[in-house]
Amino acid sequence: RTAMDSVRRRPVKRAVGLVALAAGLGPVAMAQQAPAQPATGQTAPVPAAALVAQDGVQTFDLGFFKQYNPVTAADMVSRVPGFEIDDGEVLRGFGATAGNVLVNGERPSSKVLVTEQLKRIPADAVAKIELISGSASNVDVRGQTQLVNVVLKQVQKGASSPGTWVVDVRMFQFSNRLGGQFQVTKSFSLGETADLTLDFQLPNLRGRVESFETVRNPAGQLTRYRRGFGQPNQIGVQGAGVLKWRPTAQDTVGVNLQYSPTWNTTNNGQTDYRPSGAFERSRFGFVDFTDNYTAELGADWEHRFSPEFSVKGVALATATGVNQDDIYNIFTPTGTAGPNGLATVQTISRTTEGGERVGRGFATWRPNTAHTIDIGLEGAFNFREVTLDIFNDTGAGPVATILPVSDTRVEETRIEPFITDVWKLTPQLTLESGFIYESSTIKQSGDEVKEREFSYPKPRLIATWQANETDQLRASIAREVAQLDFAEFGTSINVVDESSLIGNPNLEPEKTWRARTEWE
């Protein structure tokens, strides 16, 4: 894994005991408690599943979710029958990464995963959840055959919602150490036209992994085996805020902010043995992430000139940074005496800086009851800059190990005009057609200097047929262009296996024609 991956991916852990405490603060908290047990010999009644509307929208009220004792909107959406959350993180562009969950019919101006955003919404703040099947003309997302819309209660002027807090405590095997997470969320009314939601989290992941690995040749014969351990300590803070403001009857403004610094360290060690059991090599190290953070600021503005015509603009900026320092003591049976009597001391220093800037604007026009047309333009700038320095000291002083493409910067500039038409041919048949044309330039500097230009047409077609009151058929075909992993443009190393992944300046995004048919 790259330095960035090692920070973002949570450590593998074995939980022996798990205690989760969750409560809503305020009078409504009592409604979130588990329902009372029925009298002996009776079974608890099951709430009605949904109210099914003729336009293919299923509405789930709070009574349906009460049996699951939800704490956040994430708990509720995960219980919607026949629906699976799609975070939309593998495609290119802000519009393509919308996922399939909306809040009050809109997509927040954020690229934080939908599953994470839903955890910030208390269950008590949800009025209902809508499952929308087929192309819908009145929502903020295109290209999905199925959507969930989380409809929130309106906060009264000067009031605030009950606070929701969650405590997750874990005892980890091998280490006998406690870890977990604390989260508190609260919404406020800032008058008749503005609402503010604040979320604060304290993740504390203190795990330990013990492993056994074997290495075999192509004939299946054992050539080496290894015993190892890893003990990560991840302590962080995450603060987020969401502001919704309605300055006029025709305007809506949204602001999303998140900042997440973490202070992580990892102790690890591996010992290699020959098939006979003879000692071959040991490596014990300490990894310190001296500076590690992610930040995001997004804003959107929508103006409705009339029920038939509106415009919307979105601006988004993200930033990430990682400074990682490793030090390893390496022992071999025949190693020469190095510093402090050790065979070899290896030090590794890695830095990563990255970010994204996105601007998106589009207009929605409903010329008649049968058509809804979106037309707009999106522009984006992405960058990632990495450095990697390796030194080995066998007693005569540090000696640098030079790897290609270890100090490099990658930049991408992309522009995408797009148009979409949602056409309701009949009350039972809807057709969504869309076209995006992507033009991008990728520049790489540092150890490797290169510049390339790409262009991709990305059409799509989605048809929805409501055959009768209980059956719906959906079919779609689209050309998708996957997101590039900028980490693969620069070189990374695997210390345990003593291998390196050399950066590839010739990477191109994956292009796919995807067809899908669904019957519900």
XYZ file of C-alpha atoms in Angstrom:
520
model
C 0.000 0.000 0.000
C 1.057 3.558 -0.600
C 1.661 6.002 2.207
C -1.766 7.551 1.637
C -3.480 4.156 1.640
C -1.786 3.126 4.865
C -3.256 6.160 6.591
C -6.759 6.034 5.189
C -7.391 2.316 5.471
C -8.350 1.268 8.963
C -6.091 -1.366 10.511
C -7.126 -4.989 10.529
C -8.317 -5.811 13.995
C -9.883 -8.654 15.908
C -12.588 -7.597 18.303
C -13.177 -9.919 21.232
C -15.829 -7.784 22.914
C -17.910 -4.955 21.508
C -19.973 -2.532 23.523
C -21.878 0.184 21.651
C -23.809 2.842 23.525
C -26.081 5.246 21.698
C -28.684 7.671 22.929
C -30.592 10.752 21.854
C -30.521 13.654 24.298
C -33.959 15.139 24.870
C -37.558 13.991 25.239
C -37.619 12.274 21.850
C -34.864 9.905 22.974
C -37.436 7.690 24.660
C -39.007 6.930 21.285
C -35.698 5.499 20.090
C -35.524 2.891 22.810
C -36.223 -0.726 21.945
C -39.993 -1.377 21.878
C -41.555 -2.938 24.930
C -41.788 -6.709 24.919
C -45.257 -8.094 24.135
C -47.177 -10.178 26.598
C -46.212 -13.813 26.961
C -47.253 -15.879 23.963
C -47.682 -12.862 21.658
C -45.474 -11.572 18.876
C -44.594 -7.968 18.259
C -46.506 -6.407 15.345
C -44.519 -5.582 12.206
C -45.083 -2.052 10.826
C -46.419 -1.611 7.314
C -43.568 -1.776 4.829
C -44.357 1.298 2.764
C -46.929 3.403 1.042
C -46.537 2.750 -2.693
C -47.337 5.696 -4.949
C -48.304 5.331 -8.587
C -45.207 7.163 -9.814
C -42.870 4.444 -8.506
C -41.966 6.176 -5.221
C -42.160 4.066 -2.064
C -42.431 6.043 1.172
C -41.117 4.565 4.432
C -42.298 6.381 7.533
C -40.687 6.342 10.954
C -42.877 3.481 12.116
C -41.194 1.109 9.672
C -37.726 1.768 11.158
C -38.720 1.856 14.834
C -38.253 -1.912 15.203
C -34.537 -1.498 14.338
C -33.950 1.192 16.994
C -31.985 3.486 14.605
C -29.648 6.158 15.924
C -28.657 7.857 12.643
C -30.010 8.137 9.106
C -27.364 5.594 8.058
C -29.079 2.990 10.247
C -32.392 3.750 8.519
C -31.163 3.738 4.913
C -29.395 0.413 5.469
C -32.824 -1.099 6.299
C -34.620 0.045 3.129
C -35.671 -3.213 1.388
C -33.962 -4.015 -1.889
C -31.607 -1.021 -1.732
C -27.822 -0.881 -1.428
C -25.878 2.352 -0.960
C -23.558 3.286 -3.825
C -20.973 5.865 -2.712
C -20.103 6.593 -6.355
C -16.380 6.955 -5.676
C -14.861 5.091 -8.651
C -15.860 7.381 -11.537
C -14.438 10.671 -12.738
C -15.997 14.054 -12.151
C -18.133 15.553 -9.406
C -21.397 14.765 -11.154
C -20.541 11.097 -11.691
C -19.615 10.534 -8.035
C -22.987 11.577 -6.636
C -23.921 8.120 -5.373
C -27.559 7.113 -4.982
C -28.631 8.877 -1.768
C -30.076 12.392 -1.563
C -31.039 14.609 1.363
C -34.212 16.633 0.798
C -33.960 15.860 -2.912
C -30.480 17.356 -3.259
C -26.920 16.170 -3.389
C -24.679 17.955 -0.825
C -21.726 19.932 -2.223
C -19.297 17.375 -0.819
C -17.320 14.330 -1.930
C -17.310 12.814 1.558
C -18.789 9.328 1.237
C -22.579 9.233 1.457
C -22.381 6.597 4.203
C -20.311 9.002 6.336
C -22.666 11.926 5.703
C -25.687 9.854 6.737
C -24.038 9.085 10.089
C -24.172 12.814 10.878
C -27.978 12.957 10.603
C -29.795 11.876 13.798
C -32.641 9.433 13.219
C -34.966 11.781 15.087
C -34.321 14.480 12.449
C -35.710 12.281 9.633
C -39.352 12.726 8.630
C -39.474 9.895 6.079
C -37.389 8.041 3.513
C -38.386 7.729 -0.137
C -37.227 4.948 -2.453
C -37.345 6.302 -6.010
C -37.210 3.676 -8.765
C -36.411 4.788 -12.299
C -35.328 8.162 -13.659
C -36.807 11.030 -11.647
C -37.028 14.520 -13.094
C -37.271 16.400 -9.800
C -34.035 15.315 -8.085
C -30.451 16.561 -8.147
C -28.822 13.406 -9.569
C -28.876 11.800 -12.990
C -27.707 8.410 -14.249
C -29.177 6.287 -11.418
C -31.917 3.692 -11.793
C -32.725 3.771 -8.082
C -32.350 6.484 -5.450
C -33.107 6.989 -1.768
C -34.205 10.447 -0.665
C -33.873 11.227 3.052
C -36.519 13.825 3.904
C -35.717 15.806 7.060
C -38.067 17.399 9.549
C -38.221 21.171 9.516
C -36.538 22.635 12.593
C -38.718 25.246 14.245
C -37.432 28.800 14.555
C -35.047 29.180 17.478
C -35.162 25.464 18.295
C -32.576 22.718 18.045
C -32.860 19.011 17.496
C -32.013 16.563 20.283
C -28.290 15.824 20.262
C -27.237 12.331 19.258
C -24.139 10.719 20.699
C -22.543 7.355 19.992
C -19.816 5.582 21.946
C -18.149 2.528 20.400
C -15.746 0.608 22.669
C -13.645 -2.359 21.504
C -11.274 -4.750 23.247
C -8.671 -6.075 20.821
C -7.253 -9.568 20.859
C -3.504 -10.013 21.475
C -3.068 -6.462 22.792
C -5.694 -6.338 25.571
C -6.146 -2.659 24.728
C -9.306 -0.603 24.474
C -10.164 1.464 21.438
C -13.235 2.881 19.782
C -14.934 6.074 18.734
C -16.999 8.912 20.184
C -19.393 10.938 18.026
C -21.868 13.705 18.821
C -24.225 15.415 16.347
C -26.639 18.303 16.842
C -28.748 20.536 14.569
C -29.750 24.147 15.225
C -32.222 26.578 13.714
C -30.573 29.939 12.997
C -33.854 31.695 12.379
C -36.623 31.079 9.893
C -34.314 30.629 6.898
C -31.158 28.840 8.091
C -30.292 25.509 9.699
C -26.890 24.362 10.979
C -25.760 20.812 11.751
C -22.507 20.170 13.631
C -20.741 16.822 13.984
C -17.713 16.015 16.143
C -15.880 12.680 16.275
C -12.922 11.266 18.214
C -11.769 8.078 16.484
C -9.347 6.032 18.576
C -8.263 2.797 16.895
C -5.659 0.815 18.834
C -5.373 -2.597 17.230
C -2.898 -5.419 16.940
C -2.508 -8.086 14.269
C -0.407 -11.237 14.445
C 0.202 -13.053 11.184
C 1.770 -16.150 9.672
C 2.787 -16.214 5.995
C 4.380 -18.794 3.696
C 6.289 -18.301 0.437
C 6.279 -21.070 -2.181
C 7.888 -21.504 -5.592
C 5.892 -22.351 -8.760
C 6.153 -26.056 -7.919
C 4.456 -25.453 -4.573
C 7.565 -26.101 -2.479
C 8.013 -24.022 0.679
C 10.921 -21.590 0.360
C 10.322 -19.338 3.359
C 7.811 -18.627 6.099
C 7.299 -15.570 8.218
C 5.794 -14.590 11.550
C 4.873 -10.982 12.118
C 2.864 -8.482 14.082
C 1.493 -5.006 13.569
C 0.301 -2.646 16.287
C -1.289 0.544 14.930
C -2.336 3.476 17.078
C -4.670 5.874 15.289
C -5.940 8.861 17.216
C -7.772 11.642 15.449
C -10.319 14.429 15.531
C -12.999 15.076 12.943
C -15.181 18.142 12.855
C -17.855 18.823 10.256
C -20.571 21.404 9.690
C -23.464 21.702 7.233
C -25.282 24.997 6.729
C -28.520 25.390 4.764
C -29.699 28.947 4.111
C -32.757 30.183 2.199
C -32.156 33.940 1.773
C -35.208 34.325 -0.502
C -38.101 32.188 -1.620
C -36.240 31.486 -4.876
C -32.720 30.906 -3.514
C -31.078 28.106 -1.539
C -27.465 28.159 -0.336
C -25.577 25.220 1.163
C -22.120 25.067 2.762
C -20.232 21.907 3.818
C -17.016 21.939 5.844
C -14.901 19.106 7.240
C -11.442 18.938 8.805
C -9.830 15.719 10.056
C -6.307 15.706 11.545
C -4.933 12.416 12.901
C -1.865 11.405 14.873
C -0.915 7.837 13.928
C 1.944 5.516 14.822
C 2.590 1.844 14.096
C 4.931 -0.687 15.658
C 5.607 -3.752 13.519
C 7.980 -6.654 13.177
C 8.596 -9.701 10.984
C 10.898 -12.680 11.320
C 11.684 -14.900 8.300
C 12.655 -18.568 8.548
C 13.957 -21.104 6.039
C 11.916 -24.290 5.485
C 14.213 -26.064 7.948
C 13.262 -23.563 10.645
C 16.623 -21.777 10.559
C 16.550 -18.052 11.218
C 16.960 -15.959 8.061
C 16.115 -12.325 8.859
C 14.244 -10.081 11.289
C 12.925 -6.564 10.792
C 11.476 -4.459 13.607
C 10.288 -0.939 13.015
C 8.374 2.123 14.080
C 6.280 4.296 11.748
C 5.319 7.827 12.746
C 2.836 9.899 10.740
C 4.001 13.295 11.916
C 1.464 15.269 9.888
C -1.711 13.750 8.517
C -4.931 15.569 7.629
C -7.837 15.821 5.203
C -9.932 18.926 4.655
C -12.896 19.848 2.464
C -14.921 22.984 1.812
C -17.902 22.951 -0.526
C -20.716 25.353 -1.345
C -23.706 25.402 -3.674
C -26.295 27.979 -4.722
C -29.575 27.376 -6.520
C -31.931 30.030 -7.929
C -35.410 29.121 -9.151
C -36.649 31.642 -11.700
C -39.907 29.698 -12.021
C -41.189 26.165 -11.442
C -40.005 25.412 -14.985
C -36.508 26.936 -14.918
C -33.679 27.020 -12.345
C -29.895 27.310 -12.216
C -27.388 25.834 -9.765
C -23.686 26.321 -9.107
C -21.306 24.157 -7.051
C -17.762 24.899 -5.832
C -15.590 22.378 -4.000
C -12.017 22.285 -2.687
C -10.289 19.379 -0.934
C -6.799 18.983 0.547
C -4.812 16.073 1.979
C -1.369 15.876 3.530
C 0.786 13.064 4.923
C 4.303 13.132 6.388
C 5.540 9.641 7.248
C 8.845 8.671 8.892
C 9.906 5.001 9.214
C 12.882 3.495 11.028
C 13.693 -0.230 10.860
C 16.313 -2.390 12.547
C 17.248 -5.348 10.342
C 19.035 -8.456 11.680
C 20.621 -11.278 9.627
C 22.756 -14.267 10.735
C 25.794 -13.016 8.803
C 25.157 -9.287 9.008
C 28.051 -7.024 9.858
C 27.854 -4.968 13.015
C 26.113 -1.709 12.201
C 25.084 1.263 14.342
C 24.571 0.301 17.985
C 25.527 -3.299 17.178
C 22.655 -3.788 14.710
C 23.095 -5.338 11.291
C 21.382 -2.558 9.314
C 19.343 0.510 10.146
C 16.958 1.649 7.420
C 15.219 5.022 7.530
C 12.461 6.070 5.135
C 10.880 9.503 4.760
C 7.755 10.023 2.659
C 5.571 13.076 2.048
C 2.305 13.410 0.147
C 0.288 16.510 -0.697
C -2.855 16.374 -2.783
C -6.035 18.226 -3.537
C -8.912 18.882 -5.884
C -10.718 22.005 -7.072
C -14.114 21.628 -8.753
C -16.547 24.106 -10.304
C -19.886 22.982 -11.714
C -22.830 24.933 -13.096
C -26.003 23.818 -14.813
C -29.518 24.890 -15.702
C -32.675 22.787 -15.409
C -35.525 23.522 -17.836
C -38.954 21.889 -17.993
C -40.416 23.007 -21.343
C -43.516 20.856 -20.751
C -44.775 18.090 -18.486
C -43.007 15.423 -20.552
C -39.417 16.749 -20.615
C -36.845 17.867 -18.044
C -33.570 19.074 -19.566
C -30.261 19.680 -17.754
C -27.404 21.448 -19.521
C -24.177 22.540 -17.912
C -20.399 22.578 -17.595
C -17.981 21.136 -15.035
C -14.290 21.926 -14.595
C -11.778 20.326 -12.224
C -8.107 20.540 -11.234
C -6.443 17.674 -9.327
C -2.875 17.335 -8.103
C -0.710 14.994 -6.044
C 2.940 15.553 -5.072
C 5.060 12.843 -3.431
C 8.626 12.402 -2.185
C 10.338 9.188 -1.097
C 13.822 9.052 0.498
C 15.439 5.774 1.640
C 18.742 5.385 3.544
C 20.526 2.222 4.715
C 23.266 2.289 7.356
C 25.401 -0.826 7.873
C 27.900 0.953 10.115
C 29.694 3.263 7.701
C 26.965 5.896 7.664
C 23.667 6.324 5.784
C 23.727 5.438 2.082
C 20.862 6.620 -0.115
C 18.838 4.147 -2.174
C 17.550 5.863 -5.317
C 14.301 4.656 -6.900
C 12.886 6.055 -10.160
C 9.825 8.334 -10.071
C 10.116 8.728 -6.284
C 9.900 12.550 -6.296
C 7.147 13.678 -8.626
C 4.092 15.881 -9.042
C 1.028 15.000 -11.124
C -1.578 17.540 -12.237
C -4.801 17.007 -14.140
C -7.030 19.674 -15.661
C -10.425 18.466 -16.868
C -13.485 20.078 -18.456
C -16.840 18.385 -19.120
C -19.860 19.886 -20.897
C -22.993 17.771 -20.433
C -26.676 17.558 -21.344
C -29.463 15.294 -20.051
C -33.113 14.852 -20.995
C -35.620 12.981 -18.828
C -38.546 12.189 -21.161
C -41.805 10.816 -19.797
C -43.157 9.162 -22.926
C -46.235 7.798 -21.155
C -47.344 7.649 -17.526
C -45.739 4.182 -17.411
C -42.584 4.710 -19.546
C -39.676 7.101 -18.830
C -36.497 7.515 -20.867
C -33.380 9.319 -19.605
C -30.718 10.136 -22.195
C -27.485 11.908 -21.394
C -24.183 12.859 -22.986
C -20.927 14.053 -21.387
C -17.809 14.994 -23.309
C -14.630 14.912 -21.225
C -11.432 16.673 -22.250
C -8.432 16.481 -19.916
C -4.703 17.142 -19.716
C -2.333 15.285 -17.377
C 1.094 16.752 -16.602
C 3.851 15.075 -14.597
C 7.014 16.801 -13.377
C 9.965 15.956 -11.145
C 11.757 12.658 -11.781
C 9.518 12.082 -14.798
C 8.371 14.837 -17.156
C 5.397 14.051 -19.346
C 2.227 15.652 -20.701
C -0.721 13.918 -22.327
C -4.201 14.878 -23.483
C -7.352 12.740 -23.419
C -10.931 13.058 -24.589
C -13.819 10.693 -23.910
C -17.450 10.834 -25.038
C -19.671 9.355 -22.313
C -23.253 8.696 -23.454
C -25.913 6.931 -21.382
C -29.485 5.746 -21.797
C -31.880 4.617 -19.029
C -35.414 3.301 -19.608
C -38.005 2.639 -16.895
C -41.304 0.858 -17.533
C -43.974 0.567 -14.854
C -45.650 -2.578 -16.180
C -48.354 -2.620 -13.490
C -48.851 -1.663 -9.862
C -46.401 -4.300 -8.605
C -43.847 -4.751 -11.434
C -41.244 -2.359 -12.790
C -38.556 -2.998 -15.434
C -35.401 -0.854 -15.713
C -32.654 -1.051 -18.325
C -29.563 1.101 -18.776
C -26.436 1.318 -20.903
C -23.618 3.800 -20.319
C -19.987 4.406 -21.125
C -18.038 4.951 -17.921
C -14.494 6.286 -17.409
C -12.922 5.265 -14.106
C -11.055 7.599 -11.781
C -7.259 7.475 -11.934
C -5.354 6.591 -8.778
C -2.753 9.354 -8.648
C -0.787 7.338 -6.091
C 0.238 4.961 -8.883
C 2.031 7.733 -10.805
C 4.706 7.811 -8.087
C 6.865 5.021 -6.652
C 5.904 3.262 -3.415
C 7.615 0.485 -1.471
C 6.644 -2.596 0.523
C 9.086 -2.782 3.408
C 8.055 -6.267 4.555
C 8.605 -7.973 1.202
C 11.472 -5.672 0.192
C 9.682 -4.832 -3.049
C 8.785 -1.595 -4.766
C 5.989 -0.466 -7.075
C 7.605 1.857 -9.598
C 5.455 4.841 -10.594
C 3.887 4.610 -14.038
C 3.642 7.950 -15.894
C 1.731 6.259 -18.753
C -1.416 5.408 -16.795
C -4.755 5.824 -18.553
C -8.235 5.584 -17.030
C -10.248 2.429 -17.550
C -13.051 2.738 -20.129
C -16.104 0.494 -19.807
C -19.447 -0.004 -21.529
C -21.834 -1.085 -18.779
C -25.288 -2.540 -19.432
C -27.789 -3.335 -16.690
C -31.293 -4.786 -16.550
C -33.436 -4.819 -13.410
C -36.872 -6.205 -12.576
C -38.557 -5.165 -9.372
